[in-house]
Amino acid sequence: MGIVLKQTFKNTIITFIGFGVGAINTLFLYTNFLTEEYYGLVMVILATAALLMPILTFGVQNTLVKFYSSYKEKKDKDNFLNLMLFLPLVLIVPLATFSYFANELIGNFLAEKNTLVKEYVWYIFLIGIAMAYFEVFYAWVKVHMKSVFGNFMKEVFGRLCIAILLVLVYFNSITVDFFLKALVGVYVLRMFLMKMYAFYTQMPKLSFSLPKDYTSIIKYSALIILGGSAAVILLEIDKFMLNRYIAIENVAYYGVSVFIATVIMVPYRAMHQITYPLTAKLLNNKDKLELKRLYKKSSLTLFVIAGILFLLIILNIQDLYKLMPEAYRGGVTVVFLIGLTKVFDSLLGNNNSILFNSNYYRAVLVMGVLLAVLVVFLNYIFIPMYGLNGAAWATFISIVLFNIIKVTYVKYKFNIHPFTIETLKALLLMLLIGGVFFVINFNFHPIINIILKSLLMILAYVFLLHKFKISKDISNLFSSYLKYK
């Protein structure tokens, strides 16, 4: 896993920096520089755009990764890339036309509970397009095993620009209305910079010839829209539906709690950038032995890291809330439930990569759509009854069920699973660390409490992890660091 570890390490650093900037934005700048209503509006705009994104891409970002390595001749690759470049327009053009003529209708639907949303329909659509083509160009470079720049643009660039804009709002250099327009500009600029890097990596040669097996490619893309949409629905539909049923400021409260829990996914997102195309290559080459090894190693490594991040968040959450405005402090249940789903996602390693790059993706798409329907139904039932906690429970139940189905399906079709005896050891270690530090609390300033408890937890966790050699990759990394020092 040399190339995986090398790029994963770089991507992890970048992703942590991005989440660091995002944490400053989410927990402090947004909460203090924008009103709760406008912060909720930003959440709704971005969540709705994210829901649109898989449709607008026409599944191209997944198709590009799956099929690119199967072409050996340059001409075939050029024809394939040309198709990937223009295929999203098949849906973007008619949807843009519909949005133009049905703007009032769409606005009324989105603003049923919160009229503030009505004026920003085009903001949602433009950000959705920018997100879509960004993912296309990002996949363009990932197939060349060059994921670091794209990861920087995805995780750091946009958040840094937003941080600057929020500071300008605070100093009254720009209005909130200009901030919202500039938000659209940030996503468009990010897309164009990613395009420039993608074309620098491999400039497309304009061709009107279709690639070999183009019918299979288009069919896969059309079907993968369902899978991509289902995955995004599981992640973003809660914010969208909160806007439909309760006051918009609650979307801001919920979004803060979800962001805190999402930090757990930093290592997964970093590793996914390289394991996704690598898994596609292994499947294309029918290298089942290496696929099995990658499955188990990615699962254990991500589970070990996600586990300690979950403990750090949950055991420090009360001190963290003391640093935030009082209105945002009621999301412990949301953080706990969403955090558990992120740990479970990490435990599955490159499971998604195996499924979406295999010949069994159709069955998974059907499962995903059914689960997306379930999460919409559960949100419909739970949000009016339990508010923010209801949205969290809907997400938790749906994702846990979906993950159980996915890992079972991979076991059934490939006869491989991600679990080892080290997985059980890692779980027991997490329970031990969690139990010990649950009863250990300090009475200093919240920042000092967080730093002190976190350092002690990490030291104890890493020491025991290394001592019992639970993860060879992490132990080797730790030994190399000590040797270097």
Coordinates of C-alpha atoms in Angstrom, one line a residue:
M1 CA 0.0 0.0 0.0
G2 CA 2.9 2.4 -0.7
I3 CA 1.1 4.8 -3.0
V4 CA -2.0 4.5 -0.9
L5 CA -0.2 5.4 2.3
K6 CA 1.9 8.2 0.7
Q7 CA -1.0 10.0 -0.9
T8 CA -3.4 9.2 2.0
F9 CA -0.9 10.9 4.4
K10 CA -0.8 14.0 2.2
N11 CA -4.5 14.0 1.7
T12 CA -5.1 13.5 5.4
I13 CA -3.0 16.5 6.3
I14 CA -4.8 18.6 3.7
T15 CA -8.2 17.4 4.8
F16 CA -7.4 18.1 8.5
I17 CA -6.3 21.6 7.5
G18 CA -9.6 22.0 5.5
F19 CA -11.6 20.8 8.4
G20 CA -9.7 23.1 10.8
V21 CA -10.6 26.0 8.6
G22 CA -14.1 24.6 8.4
A23 CA -14.3 24.3 12.1
I24 CA -13.4 27.9 12.6
N25 CA -16.0 28.9 10.0
T26 CA -18.8 26.6 11.3
L27 CA -18.3 26.9 15.1
F28 CA -17.1 30.5 15.4
L29 CA -17.3 32.7 12.3
Y30 CA -20.8 31.7 11.0
T31 CA -22.2 31.5 14.5
N32 CA -21.0 35.0 15.4
F33 CA -20.9 36.9 12.1
L34 CA -24.2 35.9 10.5
T35 CA -27.6 35.8 12.1
E36 CA -29.0 32.3 12.8
E37 CA -31.5 32.7 10.0
Y38 CA -28.9 33.5 7.4
Y39 CA -26.6 30.8 8.6
G40 CA -29.5 28.4 8.2
L41 CA -30.1 29.8 4.7
V42 CA -26.4 29.0 3.8
M43 CA -26.9 25.5 5.1
V44 CA -30.1 25.0 3.0
I45 CA -28.5 26.4 -0.2
L46 CA -25.4 24.2 0.1
A47 CA -27.4 21.1 1.1
T48 CA -29.8 21.5 -1.7
A49 CA -27.0 22.1 -4.2
A50 CA -25.3 18.9 -3.0
L51 CA -28.6 17.0 -3.6
L52 CA -28.6 18.3 -7.2
M53 CA -24.9 17.5 -7.8
P54 CA -25.2 13.8 -8.6
I55 CA -27.9 14.4 -11.1
L56 CA -26.1 17.2 -12.8
T57 CA -22.9 15.2 -13.2
F58 CA -24.8 12.3 -14.9
G59 CA -22.7 10.0 -12.8
V60 CA -19.6 10.9 -14.8
Q61 CA -17.2 11.2 -11.8
N62 CA -17.8 7.5 -11.1
T63 CA -17.9 6.4 -14.7
L64 CA -14.6 8.1 -15.4
V65 CA -12.9 6.2 -12.6
K66 CA -14.5 2.9 -13.5
F67 CA -13.7 2.8 -17.2
Y68 CA -10.6 4.9 -17.7
S69 CA -8.1 2.2 -16.8
S70 CA -9.8 -0.3 -19.2
Y71 CA -8.6 1.8 -22.2
K72 CA -5.0 1.2 -23.3
E73 CA -4.8 3.2 -26.6
K74 CA -4.5 7.0 -26.4
K75 CA -7.1 7.5 -29.1
D76 CA -9.6 5.4 -27.1
K77 CA -8.8 7.4 -23.9
D78 CA -9.3 10.7 -25.8
N79 CA -12.7 9.6 -27.1
F80 CA -13.7 8.5 -23.7
L81 CA -12.6 11.7 -22.0
N82 CA -14.5 13.8 -24.6
L83 CA -17.7 11.9 -23.8
M84 CA -17.1 12.4 -20.1
L85 CA -16.7 16.1 -20.6
F86 CA -20.0 16.7 -22.4
L87 CA -22.2 14.0 -20.9
P88 CA -23.3 16.1 -17.9
L89 CA -24.9 18.7 -20.3
V90 CA -27.5 16.1 -21.2
L91 CA -29.2 16.9 -17.9
I92 CA -27.8 20.3 -17.1
V93 CA -29.3 22.0 -20.1
P94 CA -32.9 20.8 -19.7
L95 CA -32.9 21.3 -16.0
A96 CA -31.5 24.8 -16.4
T97 CA -34.3 25.5 -18.9
F98 CA -36.9 24.1 -16.5
S99 CA -35.5 26.1 -13.6
Y100 CA -35.7 29.3 -15.6
F101 CA -39.4 28.9 -16.5
A102 CA -40.4 27.3 -13.2
N103 CA -38.5 29.6 -10.9
E104 CA -41.6 30.8 -9.0
L105 CA -42.9 27.2 -8.6
I106 CA -39.6 25.9 -7.2
G107 CA -39.2 28.9 -5.0
N108 CA -42.6 28.4 -3.4
F109 CA -41.8 24.7 -2.8
L110 CA -38.5 25.4 -1.1
A111 CA -40.0 28.3 0.9
E112 CA -43.1 26.6 2.2
K113 CA -41.9 27.0 5.8
N114 CA -39.2 29.7 5.4
T115 CA -39.9 32.4 2.9
L116 CA -36.2 33.6 3.0
V117 CA -35.2 30.7 0.8
K118 CA -37.4 31.7 -2.1
E119 CA -35.1 34.4 -3.5
Y120 CA -32.1 32.0 -3.8
V121 CA -33.2 29.3 -6.3
W122 CA -30.6 30.2 -8.9
Y123 CA -27.9 30.3 -6.3
I124 CA -28.7 26.7 -5.5
F125 CA -28.6 25.7 -9.2
L126 CA -25.4 27.5 -10.0
I127 CA -23.6 26.0 -7.0
G128 CA -24.9 22.6 -8.0
I129 CA -23.4 22.9 -11.5
A130 CA -20.1 24.1 -10.1
M131 CA -20.0 21.2 -7.7
A132 CA -20.9 18.8 -10.5
Y133 CA -18.1 19.8 -12.9
F134 CA -15.7 20.1 -10.0
E135 CA -16.2 16.4 -9.3
V136 CA -15.8 15.6 -13.0
F137 CA -12.5 17.3 -13.2
Y138 CA -11.4 15.9 -9.9
A139 CA -12.1 12.4 -11.1
W140 CA -10.1 13.3 -14.3
V141 CA -6.9 13.7 -12.2
K142 CA -7.7 10.9 -9.8
V143 CA -7.4 8.3 -12.5
H144 CA -3.8 9.5 -12.9
M145 CA -3.3 8.9 -9.2
K146 CA -2.9 12.6 -8.6
S147 CA -5.4 13.4 -5.9
V148 CA -3.6 15.9 -3.7
F149 CA -4.3 19.2 -5.5
G150 CA -7.9 18.3 -6.0
N151 CA -8.2 17.4 -2.4
F152 CA -6.7 20.8 -1.5
M153 CA -9.3 22.6 -3.7
K154 CA -12.1 20.5 -2.3
E155 CA -11.2 20.7 1.4
V156 CA -9.3 23.9 1.9
F157 CA -9.7 26.4 -0.9
G158 CA -13.4 27.0 -0.6
R159 CA -13.5 27.1 3.2
L160 CA -10.6 29.6 3.2
C161 CA -12.4 31.9 0.8
I162 CA -15.5 31.7 2.9
A163 CA -13.6 32.5 6.0
I164 CA -12.2 35.6 4.3
L165 CA -15.7 36.6 3.2
L166 CA -17.2 36.1 6.7
V167 CA -14.5 38.4 8.2
L168 CA -15.3 41.0 5.6
V169 CA -19.0 40.7 6.6
Y170 CA -17.9 41.2 10.3
F171 CA -16.1 44.4 9.4
N172 CA -19.0 45.7 7.3
S173 CA -16.8 45.7 4.2
I174 CA -19.4 43.6 2.3
T175 CA -23.1 43.0 3.0
V176 CA -24.7 39.6 3.7
D177 CA -26.4 39.8 0.2
F178 CA -23.0 40.3 -1.4
F179 CA -21.6 37.4 0.7
L180 CA -24.2 35.1 -0.7
K181 CA -23.4 36.1 -4.3
A182 CA -19.7 35.7 -3.5
L183 CA -20.5 32.2 -2.2
V184 CA -21.6 31.2 -5.6
G185 CA -18.5 32.8 -7.1
V186 CA -16.2 30.8 -4.8
Y187 CA -17.7 27.5 -6.0
V188 CA -17.5 28.6 -9.7
L189 CA -13.9 29.7 -9.2
R190 CA -13.0 26.4 -7.6
M191 CA -14.4 24.5 -10.5
F192 CA -12.4 26.5 -13.1
L193 CA -9.1 26.1 -11.2
M194 CA -9.8 22.3 -11.0
K195 CA -10.5 22.3 -14.7
M196 CA -7.2 24.0 -15.4
Y197 CA -5.3 21.4 -13.4
A198 CA -7.2 18.5 -15.0
F199 CA -6.4 19.8 -18.5
Y200 CA -2.8 20.4 -17.4
T201 CA -2.6 16.7 -16.3
Q202 CA -4.2 15.5 -19.6
M203 CA -5.4 17.9 -22.2
P204 CA -8.4 16.5 -24.0
K205 CA -8.2 16.1 -27.7
L206 CA -11.5 17.3 -29.3
S207 CA -13.1 14.3 -31.0
F208 CA -16.6 13.5 -32.3
S209 CA -16.0 9.8 -32.2
L210 CA -17.6 7.8 -29.4
P211 CA -15.5 5.4 -27.4
K212 CA -15.7 1.7 -27.5
D213 CA -18.6 0.2 -25.5
Y214 CA -20.1 3.7 -25.3
T215 CA -23.6 2.1 -24.7
S216 CA -22.3 0.4 -21.6
I217 CA -20.7 3.6 -20.4
I218 CA -23.8 5.7 -20.9
K219 CA -25.9 3.0 -19.3
Y220 CA -23.6 2.8 -16.3
S221 CA -23.6 6.6 -15.9
A222 CA -27.4 6.8 -16.0
L223 CA -27.7 4.1 -13.4
I224 CA -25.0 5.5 -11.2
I225 CA -27.0 8.7 -10.9
L226 CA -29.3 6.7 -8.7
G227 CA -26.5 5.5 -6.5
G228 CA -24.9 8.9 -6.2
S229 CA -28.2 10.5 -5.5
A230 CA -29.1 7.9 -2.9
A231 CA -25.7 8.4 -1.2
V232 CA -26.1 12.2 -1.1
I233 CA -29.7 11.9 0.1
L234 CA -28.6 9.9 3.0
L235 CA -26.1 12.6 3.9
E236 CA -28.0 15.9 3.0
I237 CA -31.7 15.3 3.0
D238 CA -32.0 15.9 6.8
K239 CA -31.0 19.6 6.4
F240 CA -33.3 20.0 3.3
M241 CA -36.3 18.5 5.2
L242 CA -35.6 20.5 8.4
N243 CA -36.1 23.6 6.3
R244 CA -39.4 22.2 5.1
Y245 CA -40.8 21.5 8.6
I246 CA -39.2 23.8 11.2
A247 CA -37.8 27.3 11.5
I248 CA -34.7 27.9 9.4
E249 CA -32.4 28.7 12.3
N250 CA -32.7 25.1 13.4
V251 CA -30.9 24.1 10.2
A252 CA -27.9 26.1 11.5
Y253 CA -28.0 24.4 14.9
Y254 CA -28.2 21.0 13.3
G255 CA -25.5 21.8 10.7
V256 CA -23.0 22.7 13.5
S257 CA -23.6 19.4 15.3
V258 CA -23.3 17.4 12.0
F259 CA -20.1 19.2 11.1
I260 CA -18.6 18.3 14.5
A261 CA -19.3 14.6 13.9
T262 CA -18.2 14.8 10.3
V263 CA -14.6 15.4 11.4
I264 CA -14.5 11.7 12.0
M265 CA -14.6 11.2 8.2
V266 CA -11.4 13.1 7.5
P267 CA -9.2 10.0 7.1
Y268 CA -11.8 8.2 5.1
R269 CA -12.2 11.0 2.7
A270 CA -8.5 11.3 2.4
M271 CA -7.9 7.6 1.7
H272 CA -10.9 7.3 -0.6
Q273 CA -9.3 9.7 -3.1
I274 CA -6.6 7.1 -3.9
T275 CA -8.3 3.8 -3.0
Y276 CA -11.2 4.4 -5.3
P277 CA -9.2 4.4 -8.6
L278 CA -6.9 1.8 -7.2
T279 CA -9.9 -0.5 -6.4
A280 CA -11.2 0.1 -10.0
K281 CA -7.8 -1.0 -11.4
L282 CA -7.7 -4.1 -9.2
L283 CA -11.2 -5.1 -10.4
N284 CA -10.4 -4.5 -14.0
N285 CA -7.3 -6.6 -13.6
K286 CA -9.2 -9.3 -11.7
D287 CA -6.6 -9.2 -8.9
K288 CA -8.8 -10.6 -6.1
L289 CA -6.0 -11.3 -3.7
E290 CA -4.8 -7.7 -3.7
L291 CA -8.4 -6.5 -3.5
K292 CA -9.0 -8.6 -0.4
R293 CA -5.8 -7.2 1.2
L294 CA -6.7 -3.6 0.4
Y295 CA -10.2 -4.2 1.8
K296 CA -9.0 -5.4 5.2
K297 CA -6.2 -2.9 5.5
S298 CA -8.2 0.1 4.6
S299 CA -11.0 -1.1 7.0
L300 CA -8.7 -1.6 10.0
T301 CA -6.7 1.6 9.4
L302 CA -9.7 3.8 9.0
F303 CA -11.5 2.1 12.0
V304 CA -8.6 2.7 14.3
I305 CA -8.4 6.4 13.4
A306 CA -12.1 7.0 13.3
G307 CA -12.5 5.4 16.7
I308 CA -10.1 7.7 18.5
L309 CA -11.6 10.8 16.7
F310 CA -15.1 9.7 17.9
L311 CA -13.9 9.4 21.5
L312 CA -12.1 12.8 21.3
I313 CA -15.2 14.5 20.1
I314 CA -17.7 12.8 22.4
L315 CA -15.6 13.1 25.6
N316 CA -14.8 16.8 24.9
I317 CA -18.2 17.9 23.5
Q318 CA -19.4 19.7 26.7
D319 CA -16.2 21.8 26.9
L320 CA -16.4 22.6 23.2
Y321 CA -20.0 23.8 23.6
K322 CA -18.9 26.2 26.3
L323 CA -16.9 28.1 23.6
M324 CA -19.9 28.6 21.4
P325 CA -23.1 30.7 21.5
E326 CA -25.7 29.2 23.8
A327 CA -28.2 28.6 21.0
Y328 CA -25.9 26.0 19.4
R329 CA -25.2 23.9 22.5
G330 CA -28.1 21.4 22.4
G331 CA -26.8 18.9 19.9
V332 CA -25.1 16.2 21.9
T333 CA -27.5 13.5 20.7
V334 CA -27.0 14.6 17.1
V335 CA -23.3 14.5 17.4
F336 CA -23.3 11.1 19.1
L337 CA -25.6 9.4 16.5
I338 CA -24.1 11.0 13.4
G339 CA -20.6 10.2 14.8
L340 CA -21.4 6.6 15.2
T341 CA -22.5 6.4 11.6
K342 CA -19.2 7.9 10.5
V343 CA -17.3 5.3 12.5
F344 CA -19.4 2.6 10.9
D345 CA -18.7 4.1 7.4
S346 CA -14.9 4.0 8.2
L347 CA -15.1 0.4 9.4
L348 CA -16.2 -0.6 5.9
G349 CA -13.0 0.6 4.3
N350 CA -13.1 0.7 0.5
N351 CA -16.4 -1.2 0.4
N352 CA -18.1 1.5 -1.7
S353 CA -15.3 1.5 -4.2
I354 CA -15.7 -2.3 -4.6
L355 CA -19.4 -2.1 -5.2
F356 CA -19.5 0.9 -7.5
N357 CA -16.6 -0.4 -9.7
S358 CA -17.9 -3.9 -9.9
N359 CA -20.5 -5.6 -12.2
Y360 CA -22.9 -5.7 -9.3
Y361 CA -23.5 -2.0 -9.0
R362 CA -27.1 -2.3 -10.3
A363 CA -28.2 -4.3 -7.2
V364 CA -26.5 -1.8 -4.9
L365 CA -28.2 1.1 -6.7
V366 CA -31.6 -0.5 -6.1
M367 CA -30.7 -0.9 -2.4
G368 CA -29.5 2.7 -2.2
V369 CA -32.7 4.0 -3.7
L370 CA -34.8 2.0 -1.3
L371 CA -32.7 3.3 1.6
A372 CA -33.0 6.8 0.3
V373 CA -36.8 6.4 0.3
L374 CA -36.6 5.1 3.8
V375 CA -34.5 8.0 5.1
V376 CA -37.0 10.5 3.5
F377 CA -39.9 8.6 5.2
L378 CA -38.2 8.5 8.6
N379 CA -37.4 12.2 8.4
Y380 CA -41.0 12.9 7.5
I381 CA -42.1 11.0 10.6
F382 CA -39.4 11.9 13.1
I383 CA -38.7 15.6 12.4
P384 CA -42.2 16.9 13.3
M385 CA -42.1 14.6 16.4
Y386 CA -38.6 15.0 17.7
G387 CA -37.1 18.0 15.8
L388 CA -33.3 17.9 15.4
N389 CA -32.9 14.6 17.2
G390 CA -35.5 13.1 14.9
A391 CA -33.4 14.0 11.9
A392 CA -30.4 12.4 13.5
W393 CA -32.2 9.2 14.3
A394 CA -33.5 8.9 10.8
T395 CA -30.0 9.3 9.4
F396 CA -28.5 6.8 11.9
I397 CA -31.1 4.1 11.3
S398 CA -30.8 4.4 7.5
I399 CA -27.0 4.5 7.2
V400 CA -26.5 1.6 9.7
L401 CA -29.0 -0.5 7.8
F402 CA -27.4 0.4 4.4
N403 CA -23.9 -0.4 5.6
I404 CA -25.0 -3.8 6.9
I405 CA -26.6 -4.6 3.5
K406 CA -23.4 -3.4 1.7
V407 CA -20.9 -5.4 3.7
T408 CA -23.2 -8.5 3.5
Y409 CA -23.5 -8.1 -0.3
V410 CA -19.7 -7.9 -0.8
K411 CA -19.3 -11.0 1.3
Y412 CA -21.9 -12.8 -0.7
K413 CA -20.6 -11.8 -4.2
F414 CA -16.8 -11.7 -3.6
N415 CA -16.5 -13.9 -0.6
I416 CA -14.4 -11.3 1.2
H417 CA -15.1 -9.1 4.3
P418 CA -13.1 -6.4 6.0
F419 CA -13.0 -7.8 9.5
T420 CA -10.0 -9.4 11.3
I421 CA -9.2 -10.3 14.9
E422 CA -7.4 -6.9 15.0
T423 CA -10.8 -5.3 14.4
L424 CA -12.1 -6.8 17.6
K425 CA -8.9 -5.7 19.5
A426 CA -9.3 -2.2 18.2
L427 CA -12.9 -2.1 19.4
L428 CA -12.0 -3.3 22.9
L429 CA -9.2 -0.7 23.0
M430 CA -11.7 2.0 22.2
L431 CA -14.1 0.8 24.8
L432 CA -11.3 0.8 27.4
I433 CA -10.1 4.3 26.5
G434 CA -13.6 5.6 26.4
G435 CA -14.5 4.1 29.8
V436 CA -11.4 5.4 31.5
F437 CA -11.6 9.0 30.2
F438 CA -15.3 9.3 30.6
V439 CA -14.8 9.6 34.4
I440 CA -11.7 11.8 34.0
N441 CA -12.6 15.5 33.9
F442 CA -10.7 18.7 34.5
N443 CA -11.9 22.0 35.9
F444 CA -9.8 24.5 34.0
H445 CA -10.7 26.7 31.1
P446 CA -12.6 24.7 28.4
I447 CA -9.7 25.0 25.9
I448 CA -7.2 23.7 28.4
N449 CA -9.5 20.9 29.4
I450 CA -9.9 19.8 25.7
I451 CA -6.1 20.0 25.1
L452 CA -5.2 18.2 28.3
K453 CA -7.7 15.4 27.9
S454 CA -7.1 14.9 24.2
L455 CA -3.3 14.6 24.7
L456 CA -3.7 12.0 27.4
M457 CA -6.2 10.0 25.4
I458 CA -4.0 10.1 22.2
L459 CA -0.9 9.1 24.1
A460 CA -2.6 6.2 25.8
Y461 CA -4.4 5.1 22.6
V462 CA -1.3 5.2 20.4
F463 CA 0.9 3.5 23.1
L464 CA -1.5 0.6 23.5
L465 CA -2.1 0.4 19.7
H466 CA 1.6 0.1 19.1
K467 CA 2.3 -2.2 22.0
F468 CA -0.2 -4.8 20.9
K469 CA 0.5 -4.2 17.2
I470 CA -3.2 -3.9 16.4
S471 CA -2.5 -2.2 13.0
K472 CA 0.8 -3.1 11.3
D473 CA 0.6 0.0 9.0
I474 CA 0.2 2.4 11.9
S475 CA 2.8 0.5 14.0
N476 CA 5.3 0.7 11.2
L477 CA 4.6 4.4 10.7
F478 CA 5.1 4.9 14.4
S479 CA 8.3 2.9 14.5
S480 CA 9.7 4.8 11.5
Y481 CA 8.9 8.1 13.2
L482 CA 10.7 7.0 16.4
K483 CA 13.7 5.7 14.4
Y484 CA 13.8 9.0 12.5
K485 CA 13.7 11.0 15.7

